[in-house]
């Protein structure tokens, strides 16, 4: 007997999630911008906001646990059967539920590294071991090496495309060849959180890979392009037995009524939202080209962010950004991820980056 509650020892090795910091107030009332969480910088569309406000009128009631209207709207929009859908409080939650459905102590989950910082945590809490496969020098997934890393213990492989935080998207030919190599009892999770921002013509839509395959699951979210990060809605499109399993592991009544109604409204206002996405993509082209002109060797950027491979200088660069009024996301020893935000914020990033190069040439 011990004298204290015993937390599972497996938690000792799990990193704590570090959310993007909000900007601290600046002297003299200077503006400060948050470029640290890959959020949509635009305020909600009036129609989406109204749907949420109206939905708040019934907060005394539990939400529809079956997400019926939301599933109908998603099924119609993406031409998938309702039975293949599983929603959660963000696609990170859906990933937790999926991994909980698949993994236990001693299992393994393969993914690229560096990639999304939620992966080590989501895998770790199940008791499974994370198998990190280094990105290629151009910051792309090394899908051959990832297939080679699969063992009899592997339950899932996570493919983050475009990869957060480095930016490149996985290409059609390599993804199809990869999926063919993965054993049928191993689930390929295609995390497409930034799908709407991709302009690389060589990619394949994850749903095309999912269709007709029994071990492919696609994750999508309303947090990024749809501008609903604060409301927490994401979903999986999965083979039916897997969708069932995810829903079994989900928290009951997870997605609030307000969030369900806002997501339905967001789909109804998709044209306007995708115009915002187009503007962000325009800013991405401008910032990416500007950084290249300054001499930065940065990878392709297919999400709503750019990656500066600063290595040991990551923290110092982030501090310089903060000084200038933008909060970016440093990954110490590796690089800095800067979300595309307001035009003025992106201009500040370009200015800090230019000054940095001038000082470190
Ligand atoms: C932002 C993000 C998600 C989704 O996050 P939620 O807000 O939980 O929907 C999923 N995967 C990646 C790689 C992301 O960057």
Short mmCIF file of C-alpha atoms and ligand atoms in Angstrom, two decimals:
data_model
loop_
_atom_site.label_atom_id
_atom_site.label_comp_id
_atom_site.label_asym_id
_atom_site.label_seq_id
_atom_site.Cartn_x
_atom_site.Cartn_y
_atom_site.Cartn_z
CA UNK A 1 0.00 0.00 0.00
CA UNK A 2 1.19 3.52 -0.73
CA UNK A 3 0.16 6.66 1.10
CA UNK A 4 -0.73 8.63 -2.03
CA UNK A 5 -3.04 8.25 -5.00
CA UNK A 6 -1.17 6.39 -7.70
CA UNK A 7 -1.25 8.10 -11.07
CA UNK A 8 -0.38 5.72 -13.93
CA UNK A 9 3.40 5.75 -14.30
CA UNK A 10 2.99 5.99 -18.07
CA UNK A 11 1.97 9.64 -17.57
CA UNK A 12 5.47 10.49 -16.31
CA UNK A 13 6.83 10.39 -19.84
CA UNK A 14 4.05 12.49 -21.41
CA UNK A 15 4.89 16.10 -22.25
CA UNK A 16 2.46 18.80 -21.14
CA UNK A 17 0.69 20.58 -24.01
CA UNK A 18 1.91 24.14 -24.36
CA UNK A 19 -0.78 26.32 -25.89
CA UNK A 20 0.22 29.31 -28.02
CA UNK A 21 0.63 32.27 -25.73
CA UNK A 22 -1.60 35.31 -26.13
CA UNK A 23 0.30 38.58 -26.54
CA UNK A 24 1.05 40.53 -23.38
CA UNK A 25 -0.14 44.14 -23.27
CA UNK A 26 2.46 46.49 -24.76
CA UNK A 27 3.74 49.80 -23.54
CA UNK A 28 2.12 52.87 -25.08
CA UNK A 29 -0.90 50.89 -26.24
CA UNK A 30 1.01 49.47 -29.25
CA UNK A 31 -0.90 46.68 -30.99
CA UNK A 32 0.07 43.09 -30.26
CA UNK A 33 -0.82 40.15 -32.49
CA UNK A 34 -1.18 36.46 -31.75
CA UNK A 35 0.51 34.37 -34.42
CA UNK A 36 1.10 31.40 -32.16
CA UNK A 37 -1.95 29.14 -32.54
CA UNK A 38 -2.77 28.98 -36.27
CA UNK A 39 -6.16 30.58 -35.69
CA UNK A 40 -8.32 32.31 -38.28
CA UNK A 41 -7.59 36.02 -37.71
CA UNK A 42 -11.04 37.12 -38.94
CA UNK A 43 -13.91 37.62 -36.51
CA UNK A 44 -16.91 35.27 -36.91
CA UNK A 45 -19.30 35.87 -39.81
CA UNK A 46 -22.52 37.53 -38.59
CA UNK A 47 -24.64 34.54 -39.69
CA UNK A 48 -22.47 32.07 -37.80
CA UNK A 49 -22.39 34.24 -34.72
CA UNK A 50 -26.18 34.60 -34.81
CA UNK A 51 -26.63 30.83 -34.99
CA UNK A 52 -24.46 30.47 -31.90
CA UNK A 53 -26.20 33.24 -30.00
CA UNK A 54 -29.62 31.78 -30.83
CA UNK A 55 -28.46 28.34 -29.73
CA UNK A 56 -27.33 29.73 -26.38
CA UNK A 57 -30.99 30.33 -25.53
CA UNK A 58 -31.37 26.62 -24.73
CA UNK A 59 -28.26 26.17 -22.60
CA UNK A 60 -30.41 24.64 -19.87
CA UNK A 61 -30.85 21.59 -22.13
CA UNK A 62 -28.26 18.95 -22.97
CA UNK A 63 -27.04 19.03 -26.56
CA UNK A 64 -28.11 16.40 -29.09
CA UNK A 65 -25.72 13.63 -28.12
CA UNK A 66 -26.11 12.03 -31.51
CA UNK A 67 -25.00 15.23 -33.30
CA UNK A 68 -27.82 14.42 -35.73
CA UNK A 69 -28.19 17.72 -37.55
CA UNK A 70 -24.42 18.28 -37.60
CA UNK A 71 -23.76 14.81 -39.04
CA UNK A 72 -26.43 15.41 -41.68
CA UNK A 73 -24.82 18.69 -42.70
CA UNK A 74 -21.30 17.20 -42.83
CA UNK A 75 -22.53 14.11 -44.69
CA UNK A 76 -24.21 16.25 -47.31
CA UNK A 77 -21.31 18.64 -47.71
CA UNK A 78 -18.61 15.98 -48.02
CA UNK A 79 -20.72 13.26 -49.67
CA UNK A 80 -20.03 10.68 -46.98
CA UNK A 81 -22.48 8.47 -45.11
CA UNK A 82 -23.57 9.60 -41.65
CA UNK A 83 -22.51 6.18 -40.35
CA UNK A 84 -18.87 6.97 -41.17
CA UNK A 85 -18.82 10.14 -39.05
CA UNK A 86 -17.64 10.68 -35.49
CA UNK A 87 -17.46 14.19 -34.03
CA UNK A 88 -15.71 15.48 -30.95
CA UNK A 89 -14.56 18.62 -29.19
CA UNK A 90 -11.97 19.41 -31.85
CA UNK A 91 -10.23 16.89 -34.05
CA UNK A 92 -7.63 16.47 -31.32
CA UNK A 93 -10.36 15.00 -29.12
CA UNK A 94 -11.44 12.73 -31.96
CA UNK A 95 -7.84 11.55 -32.25
CA UNK A 96 -7.77 10.82 -28.51
CA UNK A 97 -10.94 8.76 -28.86
CA UNK A 98 -9.62 6.91 -31.88
CA UNK A 99 -6.33 6.06 -30.19
CA UNK A 100 -8.16 5.01 -27.07
CA UNK A 101 -10.21 2.67 -29.24
CA UNK A 102 -7.09 1.21 -30.87
CA UNK A 103 -4.26 1.22 -28.36
CA UNK A 104 -3.23 -0.10 -25.01
CA UNK A 105 0.04 -0.68 -23.11
CA UNK A 106 2.73 -2.11 -25.32
CA UNK A 107 1.24 -0.98 -28.63
CA UNK A 108 2.97 1.45 -30.92
CA UNK A 109 1.89 4.47 -32.94
CA UNK A 110 4.13 5.77 -35.73
CA UNK A 111 4.27 9.38 -36.80
CA UNK A 112 6.69 11.89 -38.29
CA UNK A 113 8.73 14.19 -36.10
CA UNK A 114 8.67 17.09 -35.84
CA UNK A 115 4.91 17.18 -36.21
CA UNK A 116 1.85 18.23 -34.22
CA UNK A 117 2.72 18.56 -30.54
CA UNK A 118 -0.58 16.99 -29.47
CA UNK A 119 0.46 13.61 -30.93
CA UNK A 120 2.94 12.55 -28.22
CA UNK A 121 0.31 13.33 -25.58
CA UNK A 122 -2.60 11.64 -27.34
CA UNK A 123 -0.51 8.52 -27.87
CA UNK A 124 1.08 8.62 -24.44
CA UNK A 125 -2.16 8.64 -22.43
CA UNK A 126 -3.21 5.35 -24.03
CA UNK A 127 -0.05 3.66 -22.75
CA UNK A 128 1.17 3.02 -26.29
CA UNK A 129 4.70 3.94 -27.32
CA UNK A 130 5.30 6.76 -29.80
CA UNK A 131 7.62 5.88 -32.67
CA UNK A 132 9.08 9.07 -34.16
CA UNK A 133 10.27 9.00 -37.75
CA UNK A 134 12.41 12.05 -38.62
CA UNK A 135 11.17 14.37 -41.35
CA UNK A 136 13.27 14.59 -44.50
CA UNK A 137 15.66 17.57 -44.80
CA UNK A 138 13.01 19.51 -46.75
CA UNK A 139 10.63 19.07 -43.76
CA UNK A 140 8.44 16.53 -45.59
CA UNK A 141 7.19 13.22 -44.23
CA UNK A 142 9.49 10.30 -44.98
CA UNK A 143 6.69 7.87 -45.76
CA UNK A 144 9.06 5.07 -46.78
CA UNK A 145 10.79 5.24 -43.43
CA UNK A 146 7.39 5.43 -41.70
CA UNK A 147 6.24 2.25 -43.45
CA UNK A 148 9.54 0.61 -42.48
CA UNK A 149 8.90 1.57 -38.85
CA UNK A 150 5.68 -0.47 -38.67
CA UNK A 151 5.97 -3.57 -36.50
CA UNK A 152 3.54 -6.18 -35.20
CA UNK A 153 2.81 -3.82 -32.32
CA UNK A 154 1.84 -0.88 -34.51
CA UNK A 155 -1.85 0.01 -34.25
CA UNK A 156 -1.87 3.32 -36.12
CA UNK A 157 0.23 5.64 -38.27
CA UNK A 158 -0.46 9.37 -38.16
CA UNK A 159 0.06 11.39 -41.33
CA UNK A 160 -0.18 15.14 -40.76
CA UNK A 161 -0.78 16.86 -44.09
CA UNK A 162 0.05 19.68 -44.37
CA UNK A 163 2.48 19.04 -41.54
CA UNK A 164 2.14 21.24 -38.50
CA UNK A 165 4.52 23.01 -37.81
CA UNK A 166 6.74 22.67 -40.90
CA UNK A 167 4.16 23.20 -43.69
CA UNK A 168 4.60 20.79 -46.63
CA UNK A 169 1.71 18.51 -47.69
CA UNK A 170 2.02 14.85 -48.60
CA UNK A 171 1.68 14.09 -52.31
CA UNK A 172 -0.82 11.81 -54.04
CA UNK A 173 1.62 9.25 -55.42
CA UNK A 174 3.58 8.87 -52.20
CA UNK A 175 0.47 8.64 -50.01
CA UNK A 176 -1.15 5.99 -52.20
CA UNK A 177 2.08 3.96 -52.33
CA UNK A 178 2.35 4.30 -48.55
CA UNK A 179 -1.22 3.17 -47.85
CA UNK A 180 -0.62 0.13 -50.05
CA UNK A 181 2.36 -0.80 -47.88
CA UNK A 182 0.53 -0.46 -44.54
CA UNK A 183 -0.85 -3.79 -43.24
CA UNK A 184 -4.68 -3.91 -43.23
CA UNK A 185 -4.84 -4.13 -39.41
CA UNK A 186 -2.94 -0.86 -38.97
CA UNK A 187 -4.99 2.35 -39.17
CA UNK A 188 -3.70 5.21 -41.30
CA UNK A 189 -4.89 8.49 -39.78
CA UNK A 190 -4.77 11.36 -42.27
CA UNK A 191 -4.89 14.57 -40.24
CA UNK A 192 -6.11 17.28 -42.61
CA UNK A 193 -6.61 20.15 -40.16
CA UNK A 194 -5.41 22.60 -42.83
CA UNK A 195 -6.99 20.96 -45.88
CA UNK A 196 -8.71 24.14 -47.06
CA UNK A 197 -5.44 26.08 -47.24
CA UNK A 198 -3.64 23.60 -49.52
CA UNK A 199 -2.84 24.83 -53.03
CA UNK A 200 -0.17 22.26 -53.93
CA UNK A 201 -1.70 20.55 -57.02
CA UNK A 202 0.09 17.27 -56.28
CA UNK A 203 -1.88 16.43 -53.14
CA UNK A 204 -4.73 13.98 -52.85
CA UNK A 205 -7.88 14.62 -50.83
CA UNK A 206 -7.84 12.33 -47.80
CA UNK A 207 -11.47 11.41 -48.43
CA UNK A 208 -10.41 9.90 -51.76
CA UNK A 209 -7.97 7.68 -49.88
CA UNK A 210 -10.59 6.80 -47.25
CA UNK A 211 -13.19 5.76 -49.84
CA UNK A 212 -13.17 2.00 -50.26
CA UNK A 213 -10.46 1.34 -47.67
CA UNK A 214 -11.07 -0.35 -44.32
CA UNK A 215 -8.08 1.11 -42.46
CA UNK A 216 -8.01 4.79 -43.44
CA UNK A 217 -9.44 7.51 -41.22
CA UNK A 218 -9.52 11.23 -42.08
CA UNK A 219 -9.58 13.97 -39.43
CA UNK A 220 -11.05 17.40 -40.18
CA UNK A 221 -11.70 20.39 -37.95
CA UNK A 222 -13.78 23.55 -37.75
CA UNK A 223 -10.98 25.26 -35.80
CA UNK A 224 -8.84 26.62 -38.61
CA UNK A 225 -10.45 27.53 -41.96
CA UNK A 226 -13.94 27.69 -40.43
CA UNK A 227 -12.80 30.07 -37.71
CA UNK A 228 -14.26 28.16 -34.76
CA UNK A 229 -11.19 27.25 -32.67
CA UNK A 230 -12.90 28.45 -29.51
CA UNK A 231 -15.98 26.29 -29.98
CA UNK A 232 -14.20 22.93 -30.32
CA UNK A 233 -15.67 20.91 -33.19
CA UNK A 234 -13.81 18.35 -35.26
CA UNK A 235 -14.73 15.07 -36.86
CA UNK A 236 -13.45 11.86 -38.34
CA UNK A 237 -14.52 10.24 -41.56
CA UNK A 238 -13.75 6.60 -40.91
CA UNK A 239 -14.74 3.11 -41.99
CA UNK A 240 -17.99 2.30 -40.19
CA UNK A 241 -16.59 -0.04 -37.51
CA UNK A 242 -13.95 2.54 -36.64
CA UNK A 243 -16.46 5.39 -36.57
CA UNK A 244 -18.54 3.27 -34.19
CA UNK A 245 -15.54 2.65 -31.98
CA UNK A 246 -14.63 6.36 -31.87
CA UNK A 247 -18.19 7.28 -30.87
CA UNK A 248 -18.09 4.68 -28.08
CA UNK A 249 -14.95 6.27 -26.64
CA UNK A 250 -16.24 9.84 -26.98
CA UNK A 251 -17.32 11.84 -23.96
CA UNK A 252 -21.11 11.92 -23.76
CA UNK A 253 -22.60 15.26 -24.88
CA UNK A 254 -19.10 16.48 -25.80
CA UNK A 255 -19.94 18.91 -28.60
CA UNK A 256 -22.17 21.64 -27.16
CA UNK A 257 -25.42 22.71 -28.81
CA UNK A 258 -23.92 26.13 -29.49
CA UNK A 259 -20.93 24.54 -31.22
CA UNK A 260 -23.10 22.14 -33.24
CA UNK A 261 -25.32 24.98 -34.47
CA UNK A 262 -22.34 27.22 -35.25
CA UNK A 263 -20.67 24.43 -37.25
CA UNK A 264 -23.84 23.85 -39.26
CA UNK A 265 -24.05 27.59 -39.93
CA UNK A 266 -20.35 27.67 -40.90
CA UNK A 267 -21.01 25.02 -43.54
CA UNK A 268 -23.94 27.06 -44.80
CA UNK A 269 -21.63 30.11 -45.06
CA UNK A 270 -18.76 28.16 -46.53
CA UNK A 271 -18.37 30.37 -49.60
CA UNK A 272 -17.64 33.43 -47.47
CA UNK A 273 -15.36 31.48 -45.16
CA UNK A 274 -13.40 30.12 -48.08
CA UNK A 275 -12.92 33.72 -49.27
CA UNK A 276 -11.20 34.37 -45.94
CA UNK A 277 -9.08 31.28 -46.53
CA UNK A 278 -8.16 32.61 -49.96
CA UNK A 279 -7.02 35.87 -48.37
CA UNK A 280 -4.87 33.96 -45.88
CA UNK A 281 -3.40 31.92 -48.75
CA UNK A 282 -2.58 35.21 -50.51
CA UNK A 283 -0.80 36.43 -47.40
CA UNK A 284 1.03 33.12 -47.18
CA UNK A 285 2.36 33.55 -50.73
CA UNK A 286 3.43 37.10 -49.97
CA UNK A 287 5.17 36.25 -46.68
CA UNK A 288 6.75 33.07 -48.03
CA UNK A 289 8.13 34.89 -51.09
CA UNK A 290 9.28 37.79 -48.91
CA UNK A 291 11.18 35.48 -46.58
CA UNK A 292 12.80 33.64 -49.50
CA UNK A 293 13.87 36.98 -50.96
CA UNK A 294 15.48 37.83 -47.66
CA UNK A 295 17.52 34.67 -48.05
CA UNK A 296 15.65 32.37 -45.65
CA UNK A 297 15.73 28.72 -46.62
CA UNK A 298 12.18 27.79 -45.62
CA UNK A 299 10.07 24.78 -46.58
CA UNK A 300 6.94 24.82 -48.68
CA UNK A 301 4.00 26.27 -46.73
CA UNK A 302 0.58 24.69 -47.32
CA UNK A 303 -1.10 25.55 -44.01
CA UNK A 304 -1.95 28.95 -42.51
CA UNK A 305 1.57 29.31 -41.11
CA UNK A 306 5.24 29.48 -42.12
CA UNK A 307 8.19 27.64 -40.60
CA UNK A 308 11.57 29.19 -39.94
CA UNK A 309 14.17 26.50 -39.26
CA UNK A 310 16.22 28.55 -36.81
CA UNK A 311 17.68 25.70 -34.76
CA UNK A 312 19.30 27.01 -31.59
CA UNK A 313 18.16 30.56 -32.41
CA UNK A 314 14.45 29.74 -32.22
CA UNK A 315 13.89 31.19 -28.75
CA UNK A 316 15.90 34.35 -29.47
CA UNK A 317 13.99 34.96 -32.70
CA UNK A 318 10.67 34.51 -30.88
CA UNK A 319 11.83 37.06 -28.32
CA UNK A 320 12.64 39.52 -31.11
CA UNK A 321 9.16 38.96 -32.52
CA UNK A 322 7.58 39.63 -29.17
CA UNK A 323 9.56 42.84 -28.92
CA UNK A 324 7.99 43.91 -32.24
CA UNK A 325 4.45 43.05 -31.13
CA UNK A 326 3.87 39.56 -32.54
CA UNK A 327 3.74 36.34 -30.55
CA UNK A 328 4.98 33.36 -32.59
CA UNK A 329 5.55 29.75 -31.57
CA UNK A 330 9.14 28.74 -30.88
CA UNK A 331 10.16 25.08 -30.75
CA UNK A 332 13.42 25.43 -28.86
CA UNK A 333 16.41 24.03 -30.72
CA UNK A 334 14.38 23.46 -33.85
CA UNK A 335 12.50 26.38 -35.35
CA UNK A 336 9.73 28.93 -35.17
CA UNK A 337 6.21 28.62 -36.50
CA UNK A 338 4.43 31.86 -37.33
CA UNK A 339 0.73 31.80 -38.19
CA UNK A 340 -0.45 34.07 -40.99
CA UNK A 341 -2.54 36.73 -39.34
CA UNK A 342 -3.60 40.28 -39.99
CA UNK A 343 -1.70 42.01 -42.81
CA UNK A 344 -0.01 44.35 -40.31
CA UNK A 345 1.04 41.37 -38.18
CA UNK A 346 2.51 39.61 -41.23
CA UNK A 347 4.36 42.81 -42.11
CA UNK A 348 5.85 42.86 -38.63
CA UNK A 349 7.03 39.27 -39.10
CA UNK A 350 8.72 40.18 -42.38
CA UNK A 351 10.39 43.16 -40.73
CA UNK A 352 11.71 41.15 -37.76
CA UNK A 353 12.93 38.46 -40.16
CA UNK A 354 14.75 41.03 -42.33
CA UNK A 355 16.39 42.65 -39.30
CA UNK A 356 17.38 39.22 -38.04
CA UNK A 357 19.12 38.35 -41.26
CA UNK A 358 20.85 41.70 -41.38
CA UNK A 359 22.17 41.13 -37.87
CA UNK A 360 23.08 37.46 -38.38
CA UNK A 361 24.46 37.51 -41.93
C1 LIG B 1 -5.12 22.57 -35.14
C2 LIG B 1 -4.85 21.15 -35.47
C3 LIG B 1 -5.82 20.16 -35.26
C4 LIG B 1 -7.20 20.45 -34.78
O1 LIG B 1 -7.32 20.96 -33.57
P1 LIG B 1 -8.79 21.06 -32.91
O2 LIG B 1 -8.90 22.48 -32.56
O3 LIG B 1 -8.72 20.11 -31.77
O4 LIG B 1 -9.78 20.63 -33.93
C5 LIG B 1 -5.54 18.87 -35.62
N1 LIG B 1 -4.36 18.54 -36.15
C6 LIG B 1 -3.42 19.45 -36.38
C7 LIG B 1 -2.16 19.03 -37.02
C8 LIG B 1 -3.62 20.78 -36.03
O5 LIG B 1 -2.66 21.66 -36.24
#
